[in-house]
Amino acid sequence: MAGSSVKPTPVLKDELDIVIPTIRNLDFLEMWRPFFEQYHLIIVQDGDPSKIIKVPEGFDYELYNRNDINRILGPKASCISFKDSACRCFGYMVSKKKYIYTIDDDCFIFIDYPSVHIDRLDFEVILRDMKPLVAKNPSGEQINALEQHIKNLLSPSTPFFFNTLYDPYREGADFVRGYPFSLREGAPTAVSHGLWLNIPDYDAPTQLVKPLERNTRYVDTVLTVPKGTLFPMCGMNLGFNRELIGPAMYFGLMGDGQPIGRYDDMWAGWCMKVICDHMGYGVKTGLPYIWHSKASNPFVNLKKEYKGIYWQEDLIPFFQSAVLPKECVTVQQCYIELAKQVKEKLGKIDPYFIKLADAMVTWIEAWDELNSPAGKSSKQPNSTAK
Ligand SMILES: O=c1ccn([C@@H]2O[C@H](COP(=O)(O)OP(=O)(O)O[C@H]3O[C@@H](CO)[C@H](O)[C@H]3O)[C@@H](O)[C@H]2O)c(=O)[nH]1
Ligand SMILES: [Mn+2]
């Protein structure tokens, strides 16, 4: 019986790293301190490496800037984006933990929305004028976004048959009548995709036509993305099982010198989902929500996205029809095969996809090098704390 004995969520303190890409500052950590302080942070500093990023006292972290990435990866550093949040995937590579949680530095614990009427107030104003109420679930317990991701990752997914009462492993729910018992074990969960209140993750055209739209809808559910279905994965509030799917979580080559931006997480999500479907892993989306406080500039975003907006009309059919041979039994093998198909089938859309396919191979080479026994002892961050 799913969910019949509710065990407290293990904190996974020594099995999970929190990866934060940043080009700004890390003041947001103060709000997350009660939830993050016991975890190890991997901070990927983007942009000018000579800039000093101040990490609030008391956090256990390692920080990598571009000089570190170049030093550790050498020529393979070419696969890690510069001047784009895609750089965060370097943190996935250098981590040694089983789980990763990645979050943007403008995301906060969301306020207990129903009881706090926020009329488009800027979040900093709220922080200054009131102690944000950490959201509570229906039984009145404080919602800890990281804990919800851990719950999602530690419980199975149901990619092969849809459960109409949503997550059957959640307390107070179960499989409904007609759900095959042979499928009730579920599949191992590889990814937990969280959502956002306030500023939604819209593309630039949508941002431009709906500049004031805020997401105020808190939907209290976790769904498994069915096998064979793709989805737009956002890197803002994302957890994953690094041992299961880490090598597939390459955030595509974006930013400086690249023709598109803001498709890094999308690219990773499409590659990851094809591989999860092949490997029999599950992907969940829904809870937890975080409060996304800053809308990035829609005009800047349009310049980054526009080629992607029409390219994706060809990319999606490519991923929907991608088939991985049964000989591909590891994520790395799947990824290399996918990179081959990207080069063959998407290279004719634009030379960028040939470069991207090569970067995908470089990523796997770097991943395997860094995560080999010899590699694990080679990385030295530019600064670590307690
Ligand atoms: O050049 C850069 C720009 C930003 N960062 C860090 O990345 C995250 C996200 O940045 P930001 O909040 O400014 O951008 P959004 O548009 O809200 O982000 C969404 O779009 C995706 C970009 O692909 C991203 O994953 C989504 O969350 C912050 O932590 C910035 O500090 C950077 O490192 N380099
Ligand atoms: Mn943001």
PDB file of N, CA, C and O in Angstrom, residues 212-249:
ATOM      1  N   LEU A 212       2.632  42.269 -16.678  1.00  0.00           N
ATOM      2  CA  LEU A 212       2.213  42.345 -15.262  1.00  0.00           C
ATOM      3  C   LEU A 212       1.687  41.012 -14.735  1.00  0.00           C
ATOM      4  O   LEU A 212       1.310  40.909 -13.582  1.00  0.00           O
ATOM      5  N   GLU A 213       1.657  40.016 -15.617  1.00  0.00           N
ATOM      6  CA  GLU A 213       1.078  38.746 -15.167  1.00  0.00           C
ATOM      7  C   GLU A 213       1.944  38.107 -14.079  1.00  0.00           C
ATOM      8  O   GLU A 213       3.159  38.033 -14.201  1.00  0.00           O
ATOM      9  N   ARG A 214       1.303  37.702 -13.019  1.00  0.00           N
ATOM     10  CA  ARG A 214       2.003  37.010 -11.933  1.00  0.00           C
ATOM     11  C   ARG A 214       1.301  35.676 -11.723  1.00  0.00           C
ATOM     12  O   ARG A 214       0.082  35.599 -11.818  1.00  0.00           O
ATOM     13  N   ASN A 215       2.097  34.678 -11.393  1.00  0.00           N
ATOM     14  CA  ASN A 215       1.483  33.381 -11.094  1.00  0.00           C
ATOM     15  C   ASN A 215       1.071  33.367  -9.629  1.00  0.00           C
ATOM     16  O   ASN A 215       1.921  33.382  -8.744  1.00  0.00           O
ATOM     17  N   THR A 216      -0.207  33.360  -9.389  1.00  0.00           N
ATOM     18  CA  THR A 216      -0.701  33.344  -7.998  1.00  0.00           C
ATOM     19  C   THR A 216      -1.354  32.004  -7.682  1.00  0.00           C
ATOM     20  O   THR A 216      -1.942  31.834  -6.625  1.00  0.00           O
ATOM     21  N   ARG A 217      -1.247  31.060  -8.624  1.00  0.00           N
ATOM     22  CA  ARG A 217      -1.984  29.808  -8.446  1.00  0.00           C
ATOM     23  C   ARG A 217      -1.062  28.729  -7.859  1.00  0.00           C
ATOM     24  O   ARG A 217      -0.097  28.318  -8.509  1.00  0.00           O
ATOM     25  N   TYR A 218      -1.358  28.348  -6.660  1.00  0.00           N
ATOM     26  CA  TYR A 218      -0.581  27.296  -6.001  1.00  0.00           C
ATOM     27  C   TYR A 218      -1.360  25.990  -6.171  1.00  0.00           C
ATOM     28  O   TYR A 218      -2.409  25.811  -5.567  1.00  0.00           O
ATOM     29  N   VAL A 219      -0.863  25.097  -7.028  1.00  0.00           N
ATOM     30  CA  VAL A 219      -1.586  23.837  -7.271  1.00  0.00           C
ATOM     31  C   VAL A 219      -0.902  22.759  -6.441  1.00  0.00           C
ATOM     32  O   VAL A 219       0.268  22.441  -6.657  1.00  0.00           O
ATOM     33  N   ASP A 220      -1.646  22.225  -5.504  1.00  0.00           N
ATOM     34  CA  ASP A 220      -1.059  21.338  -4.504  1.00  0.00           C
ATOM     35  C   ASP A 220      -0.936  19.904  -5.050  1.00  0.00           C
ATOM     36  O   ASP A 220      -1.665  19.004  -4.627  1.00  0.00           O
ATOM     37  N   THR A 221      -0.031  19.698  -6.030  1.00  0.00           N
ATOM     38  CA  THR A 221       0.104  18.340  -6.568  1.00  0.00           C
ATOM     39  C   THR A 221       1.473  18.101  -7.161  1.00  0.00           C
ATOM     40  O   THR A 221       2.208  19.049  -7.459  1.00  0.00           O
ATOM     41  N   VAL A 222       1.816  16.827  -7.280  1.00  0.00           N
ATOM     42  CA  VAL A 222       3.048  16.404  -7.965  1.00  0.00           C
ATOM     43  C   VAL A 222       2.618  15.371  -9.014  1.00  0.00           C
ATOM     44  O   VAL A 222       1.887  14.433  -8.689  1.00  0.00           O
ATOM     45  N   LEU A 223       3.030  15.599 -10.241  1.00  0.00           N
ATOM     46  CA  LEU A 223       2.647  14.694 -11.330  1.00  0.00           C
ATOM     47  C   LEU A 223       3.885  14.047 -11.928  1.00  0.00           C
ATOM     48  O   LEU A 223       4.937  14.682 -11.963  1.00  0.00           O
ATOM     49  N   THR A 224       3.740  12.826 -12.415  1.00  0.00           N
ATOM     50  CA  THR A 224       4.825  12.232 -13.208  1.00  0.00           C
ATOM     51  C   THR A 224       4.581  12.597 -14.680  1.00  0.00           C
ATOM     52  O   THR A 224       3.461  12.427 -15.177  1.00  0.00           O
ATOM     53  N   VAL A 225       5.599  13.081 -15.355  1.00  0.00           N
ATOM     54  CA  VAL A 225       5.476  13.358 -16.792  1.00  0.00           C
ATOM     55  C   VAL A 225       5.451  11.996 -17.487  1.00  0.00           C
ATOM     56  O   VAL A 225       6.414  11.229 -17.361  1.00  0.00           O
ATOM     57  N   PRO A 226       4.382  11.677 -18.194  1.00  0.00           N
ATOM     58  CA  PRO A 226       4.264  10.341 -18.780  1.00  0.00           C
ATOM     59  C   PRO A 226       5.413   9.995 -19.733  1.00  0.00           C
ATOM     60  O   PRO A 226       6.010  10.881 -20.365  1.00  0.00           O
ATOM     61  N   LYS A 227       5.719   8.710 -19.821  1.00  0.00           N
ATOM     62  CA  LYS A 227       6.723   8.239 -20.783  1.00  0.00           C
ATOM     63  C   LYS A 227       6.305   8.679 -22.195  1.00  0.00           C
ATOM     64  O   LYS A 227       5.108   8.656 -22.529  1.00  0.00           O
ATOM     65  N   GLY A 228       7.282   9.131 -22.968  1.00  0.00           N
ATOM     66  CA  GLY A 228       6.970   9.530 -24.344  1.00  0.00           C
ATOM     67  C   GLY A 228       6.512  10.964 -24.466  1.00  0.00           C
ATOM     68  O   GLY A 228       6.219  11.446 -25.552  1.00  0.00           O
ATOM     69  N   THR A 229       6.474  11.651 -23.328  1.00  0.00           N
ATOM     70  CA  THR A 229       6.046  13.059 -23.374  1.00  0.00           C
ATOM     71  C   THR A 229       7.200  13.960 -22.953  1.00  0.00           C
ATOM     72  O   THR A 229       7.837  13.708 -21.920  1.00  0.00           O
ATOM     73  N   LEU A 230       7.469  14.967 -23.761  1.00  0.00           N
ATOM     74  CA  LEU A 230       8.492  15.956 -23.414  1.00  0.00           C
ATOM     75  C   LEU A 230       7.855  17.082 -22.604  1.00  0.00           C
ATOM     76  O   LEU A 230       6.626  17.183 -22.538  1.00  0.00           O
ATOM     77  N   PHE A 231       8.681  17.888 -21.990  1.00  0.00           N
ATOM     78  CA  PHE A 231       8.161  19.038 -21.226  1.00  0.00           C
ATOM     79  C   PHE A 231       9.240  20.109 -21.178  1.00  0.00           C
ATOM     80  O   PHE A 231      10.424  19.814 -21.402  1.00  0.00           O
ATOM     81  N   PRO A 232       8.885  21.377 -20.909  1.00  0.00           N
ATOM     82  CA  PRO A 232       9.891  22.453 -20.858  1.00  0.00           C
ATOM     83  C   PRO A 232      10.513  22.530 -19.461  1.00  0.00           C
ATOM     84  O   PRO A 232       9.914  23.058 -18.538  1.00  0.00           O
ATOM     85  N   MET A 233      11.713  21.974 -19.301  1.00  0.00           N
ATOM     86  CA  MET A 233      12.338  21.937 -17.967  1.00  0.00           C
ATOM     87  C   MET A 233      13.004  23.262 -17.645  1.00  0.00           C
ATOM     88  O   MET A 233      13.846  23.753 -18.392  1.00  0.00           O
ATOM     89  N   CYS A 234      12.630  23.857 -16.539  1.00  0.00           N
ATOM     90  CA  CYS A 234      13.232  25.115 -16.080  1.00  0.00           C
ATOM     91  C   CYS A 234      14.243  24.808 -14.988  1.00  0.00           C
ATOM     92  O   CYS A 234      13.987  24.022 -14.088  1.00  0.00           O
ATOM     93  N   GLY A 235      15.397  25.463 -15.102  1.00  0.00           N
ATOM     94  CA  GLY A 235      16.483  25.178 -14.161  1.00  0.00           C
ATOM     95  C   GLY A 235      16.405  25.964 -12.862  1.00  0.00           C
ATOM     96  O   GLY A 235      17.293  25.862 -12.018  1.00  0.00           O
ATOM     97  N   MET A 236      15.322  26.704 -12.656  1.00  0.00           N
ATOM     98  CA  MET A 236      15.250  27.646 -11.532  1.00  0.00           C
ATOM     99  C   MET A 236      15.095  26.965 -10.177  1.00  0.00           C
ATOM    100  O   MET A 236      15.602  27.440  -9.182  1.00  0.00           O
ATOM    101  N   ASN A 237      14.386  25.843 -10.164  1.00  0.00           N
ATOM    102  CA  ASN A 237      14.014  25.190  -8.895  1.00  0.00           C
ATOM    103  C   ASN A 237      13.943  23.699  -9.197  1.00  0.00           C
ATOM    104  O   ASN A 237      12.869  23.145  -9.445  1.00  0.00           O
ATOM    105  N   LEU A 238      15.105  23.057  -9.271  1.00  0.00           N
ATOM    106  CA  LEU A 238      15.201  21.718  -9.881  1.00  0.00           C
ATOM    107  C   LEU A 238      16.047  20.774  -9.030  1.00  0.00           C
ATOM    108  O   LEU A 238      17.149  21.135  -8.615  1.00  0.00           O
ATOM    109  N   GLY A 239      15.494  19.575  -8.818  1.00  0.00           N
ATOM    110  CA  GLY A 239      16.268  18.556  -8.106  1.00  0.00           C
ATOM    111  C   GLY A 239      16.460  17.338  -8.999  1.00  0.00           C
ATOM    112  O   GLY A 239      15.612  17.064  -9.851  1.00  0.00           O
ATOM    113  N   PHE A 240      17.570  16.638  -8.812  1.00  0.00           N
ATOM    114  CA  PHE A 240      17.713  15.403  -9.579  1.00  0.00           C
ATOM    115  C   PHE A 240      18.658  14.433  -8.883  1.00  0.00           C
ATOM    116  O   PHE A 240      19.450  14.820  -8.003  1.00  0.00           O
ATOM    117  N   ASN A 241      18.514  13.171  -9.270  1.00  0.00           N
ATOM    118  CA  ASN A 241      19.367  12.107  -8.756  1.00  0.00           C
ATOM    119  C   ASN A 241      20.590  12.044  -9.661  1.00  0.00           C
ATOM    120  O   ASN A 241      20.525  11.538 -10.786  1.00  0.00           O
ATOM    121  N   ARG A 242      21.688  12.572  -9.181  1.00  0.00           N
ATOM    122  CA  ARG A 242      22.910  12.728  -9.996  1.00  0.00           C
ATOM    123  C   ARG A 242      23.479  11.375 -10.404  1.00  0.00           C
ATOM    124  O   ARG A 242      24.022  11.223 -11.508  1.00  0.00           O
ATOM    125  N   GLU A 243      23.322  10.383  -9.515  1.00  0.00           N
ATOM    126  CA  GLU A 243      23.856   9.047  -9.850  1.00  0.00           C
ATOM    127  C   GLU A 243      23.040   8.389 -10.954  1.00  0.00           C
ATOM    128  O   GLU A 243      23.568   7.633 -11.756  1.00  0.00           O
ATOM    129  N   LEU A 244      21.739   8.693 -10.988  1.00  0.00           N
ATOM    130  CA  LEU A 244      20.891   8.088 -12.020  1.00  0.00           C
ATOM    131  C   LEU A 244      21.050   8.805 -13.361  1.00  0.00           C
ATOM    132  O   LEU A 244      21.207   8.172 -14.393  1.00  0.00           O
ATOM    133  N   ILE A 245      20.995  10.147 -13.346  1.00  0.00           N
ATOM    134  CA  ILE A 245      20.826  10.881 -14.594  1.00  0.00           C
ATOM    135  C   ILE A 245      21.813  12.040 -14.778  1.00  0.00           C
ATOM    136  O   ILE A 245      21.785  12.730 -15.790  1.00  0.00           O
ATOM    137  N   GLY A 246      22.732  12.200 -13.835  1.00  0.00           N
ATOM    138  CA  GLY A 246      23.667  13.330 -13.884  1.00  0.00           C
ATOM    139  C   GLY A 246      24.313  13.593 -15.238  1.00  0.00           C
ATOM    140  O   GLY A 246      24.255  14.712 -15.755  1.00  0.00           O
ATOM    141  N   PRO A 247      24.897  12.559 -15.896  1.00  0.00           N
ATOM    142  CA  PRO A 247      25.575  12.828 -17.177  1.00  0.00           C
ATOM    143  C   PRO A 247      24.656  13.383 -18.264  1.00  0.00           C
ATOM    144  O   PRO A 247      25.113  13.945 -19.247  1.00  0.00           O
ATOM    145  N   ALA A 248      23.347  13.239 -18.096  1.00  0.00           N
ATOM    146  CA  ALA A 248      22.426  13.763 -19.124  1.00  0.00           C
ATOM    147  C   ALA A 248      22.002  15.195 -18.835  1.00  0.00           C
ATOM    148  O   ALA A 248      21.301  15.812 -19.639  1.00  0.00           O
ATOM    149  N   MET A 249      22.434  15.736 -17.680  1.00  0.00           N
ATOM    150  CA  MET A 249      21.963  17.064 -17.282  1.00  0.00           C
ATOM    151  C   MET A 249      22.901  18.175 -17.747  1.00  0.00           C
ATOM    152  O   MET A 249      23.217  19.109 -17.021  1.00  0.00           O
TER     153      MET A 249
END
